[in-house]
């Protein structure tokens, strides 16, 4: 019999990495992309976004700026 109940290693991968607010921001960006109103760049000067991946990145960036729980960007 183990000394204490919690002797097994903790699983950290099961917790949410992104907050609910981040998901809402990404969903909003995806809707705007589909509608054709999502633009990239500062002030929307980069043109219309058609890429799904770019729309997700914009949604996460907006969530980050609003203070939602989003993991840090990977250093490239």
PDB file of N, CA and C in Angstrom, residues 22-49:
ATOM      1  N   UNK A  22     -10.338  32.952 -25.594  1.00  0.00           N
ATOM      2  CA  UNK A  22      -9.479  32.808 -26.777  1.00  0.00           C
ATOM      3  C   UNK A  22     -10.233  32.072 -27.876  1.00  0.00           C
ATOM      4  N   UNK A  23     -10.975  31.044 -27.500  1.00  0.00           N
ATOM      5  CA  UNK A  23     -11.769  30.291 -28.467  1.00  0.00           C
ATOM      6  C   UNK A  23     -12.826  31.146 -29.126  1.00  0.00           C
ATOM      7  N   UNK A  24     -13.426  32.036 -28.346  1.00  0.00           N
ATOM      8  CA  UNK A  24     -14.456  32.932 -28.883  1.00  0.00           C
ATOM      9  C   UNK A  24     -13.849  33.923 -29.875  1.00  0.00           C
ATOM     10  N   UNK A  25     -12.638  34.402 -29.565  1.00  0.00           N
ATOM     11  CA  UNK A  25     -11.965  35.335 -30.472  1.00  0.00           C
ATOM     12  C   UNK A  25     -11.603  34.656 -31.787  1.00  0.00           C
ATOM     13  N   UNK A  26     -11.154  33.416 -31.714  1.00  0.00           N
ATOM     14  CA  UNK A  26     -10.797  32.678 -32.926  1.00  0.00           C
ATOM     15  C   UNK A  26     -12.051  32.403 -33.751  1.00  0.00           C
ATOM     16  N   UNK A  27     -13.142  32.028 -33.080  1.00  0.00           N
ATOM     17  CA  UNK A  27     -14.400  31.768 -33.788  1.00  0.00           C
ATOM     18  C   UNK A  27     -14.888  33.030 -34.495  1.00  0.00           C
ATOM     19  N   UNK A  28     -14.735  34.164 -33.833  1.00  0.00           N
ATOM     20  CA  UNK A  28     -15.137  35.441 -34.421  1.00  0.00           C
ATOM     21  C   UNK A  28     -14.294  35.754 -35.657  1.00  0.00           C
ATOM     22  N   UNK A  29     -12.982  35.511 -35.554  1.00  0.00           N
ATOM     23  CA  UNK A  29     -12.086  35.763 -36.688  1.00  0.00           C
ATOM     24  C   UNK A  29     -12.431  34.849 -37.861  1.00  0.00           C
ATOM     25  N   UNK A  30     -12.791  33.601 -37.563  1.00  0.00           N
ATOM     26  CA  UNK A  30     -13.163  32.661 -38.624  1.00  0.00           C
ATOM     27  C   UNK A  30     -14.438  33.109 -39.332  1.00  0.00           C
ATOM     28  N   UNK A  31     -15.404  33.622 -38.553  1.00  0.00           N
ATOM     29  CA  UNK A  31     -16.641  34.122 -39.153  1.00  0.00           C
ATOM     30  C   UNK A  31     -16.369  35.333 -40.043  1.00  0.00           C
ATOM     31  N   UNK A  32     -15.503  36.235 -39.554  1.00  0.00           N
ATOM     32  CA  UNK A  32     -15.167  37.424 -40.340  1.00  0.00           C
ATOM     33  C   UNK A  32     -14.420  37.048 -41.616  1.00  0.00           C
ATOM     34  N   UNK A  33     -13.587  35.999 -41.541  1.00  0.00           N
ATOM     35  CA  UNK A  33     -12.870  35.539 -42.744  1.00  0.00           C
ATOM     36  C   UNK A  33     -13.859  35.016 -43.772  1.00  0.00           C
ATOM     37  N   UNK A  34     -14.810  34.231 -43.294  1.00  0.00           N
ATOM     38  CA  UNK A  34     -15.800  33.649 -44.205  1.00  0.00           C
ATOM     39  C   UNK A  34     -16.689  34.731 -44.829  1.00  0.00           C
ATOM     40  N   UNK A  35     -16.964  35.758 -44.043  1.00  0.00           N
ATOM     41  CA  UNK A  35     -17.788  36.874 -44.527  1.00  0.00           C
ATOM     42  C   UNK A  35     -16.996  37.771 -45.488  1.00  0.00           C
ATOM     43  N   UNK A  36     -15.661  37.744 -45.335  1.00  0.00           N
ATOM     44  CA  UNK A  36     -14.811  38.540 -46.221  1.00  0.00           C
ATOM     45  C   UNK A  36     -14.411  39.884 -45.649  1.00  0.00           C
ATOM     46  N   UNK A  37     -14.580  40.055 -44.327  1.00  0.00           N
ATOM     47  CA  UNK A  37     -14.256  41.342 -43.710  1.00  0.00           C
ATOM     48  C   UNK A  37     -12.986  41.300 -42.865  1.00  0.00           C
ATOM     49  N   UNK A  38     -12.339  40.148 -42.772  1.00  0.00           N
ATOM     50  CA  UNK A  38     -11.122  40.024 -41.962  1.00  0.00           C
ATOM     51  C   UNK A  38      -9.923  40.495 -42.767  1.00  0.00           C
ATOM     52  N   UNK A  39      -9.191  41.454 -42.190  1.00  0.00           N
ATOM     53  CA  UNK A  39      -8.010  42.001 -42.856  1.00  0.00           C
ATOM     54  C   UNK A  39      -6.794  41.795 -41.988  1.00  0.00           C
ATOM     55  N   UNK A  40      -5.629  41.703 -42.602  1.00  0.00           N
ATOM     56  CA  UNK A  40      -4.389  41.494 -41.864  1.00  0.00           C
ATOM     57  C   UNK A  40      -3.595  42.785 -41.792  1.00  0.00           C
ATOM     58  N   UNK A  41      -2.608  42.790 -40.936  1.00  0.00           N
ATOM     59  CA  UNK A  41      -1.713  43.941 -40.824  1.00  0.00           C
ATOM     60  C   UNK A  41      -2.271  45.042 -39.953  1.00  0.00           C
ATOM     61  N   UNK A  42      -1.437  46.024 -39.705  1.00  0.00           N
ATOM     62  CA  UNK A  42      -1.806  47.136 -38.842  1.00  0.00           C
ATOM     63  C   UNK A  42      -2.870  47.995 -39.527  1.00  0.00           C
ATOM     64  N   UNK A  43      -4.012  48.119 -38.893  1.00  0.00           N
ATOM     65  CA  UNK A  43      -5.109  48.914 -39.466  1.00  0.00           C
ATOM     66  C   UNK A  43      -5.774  48.235 -40.644  1.00  0.00           C
ATOM     67  N   UNK A  44      -5.528  46.942 -40.854  1.00  0.00           N
ATOM     68  CA  UNK A  44      -6.148  46.209 -41.954  1.00  0.00           C
ATOM     69  C   UNK A  44      -5.569  46.526 -43.312  1.00  0.00           C
ATOM     70  N   UNK A  45      -4.334  47.037 -43.333  1.00  0.00           N
ATOM     71  CA  UNK A  45      -3.720  47.444 -44.601  1.00  0.00           C
ATOM     72  C   UNK A  45      -3.053  46.295 -45.345  1.00  0.00           C
ATOM     73  N   UNK A  46      -3.016  45.122 -44.712  1.00  0.00           N
ATOM     74  CA  UNK A  46      -2.363  43.979 -45.354  1.00  0.00           C
ATOM     75  C   UNK A  46      -3.248  43.260 -46.353  1.00  0.00           C
ATOM     76  N   UNK A  47      -4.484  43.651 -46.448  1.00  0.00           N
ATOM     77  CA  UNK A  47      -5.392  43.035 -47.402  1.00  0.00           C
ATOM     78  C   UNK A  47      -6.304  41.999 -46.777  1.00  0.00           C
ATOM     79  N   UNK A  48      -7.176  41.444 -47.596  1.00  0.00           N
ATOM     80  CA  UNK A  48      -8.177  40.478 -47.150  1.00  0.00           C
ATOM     81  C   UNK A  48      -7.520  39.143 -46.830  1.00  0.00           C
ATOM     82  N   UNK A  49      -7.956  38.511 -45.731  1.00  0.00           N
ATOM     83  CA  UNK A  49      -7.422  37.214 -45.318  1.00  0.00           C
ATOM     84  C   UNK A  49      -8.286  36.106 -45.889  1.00  0.00           C
TER      85      UNK A  49
END
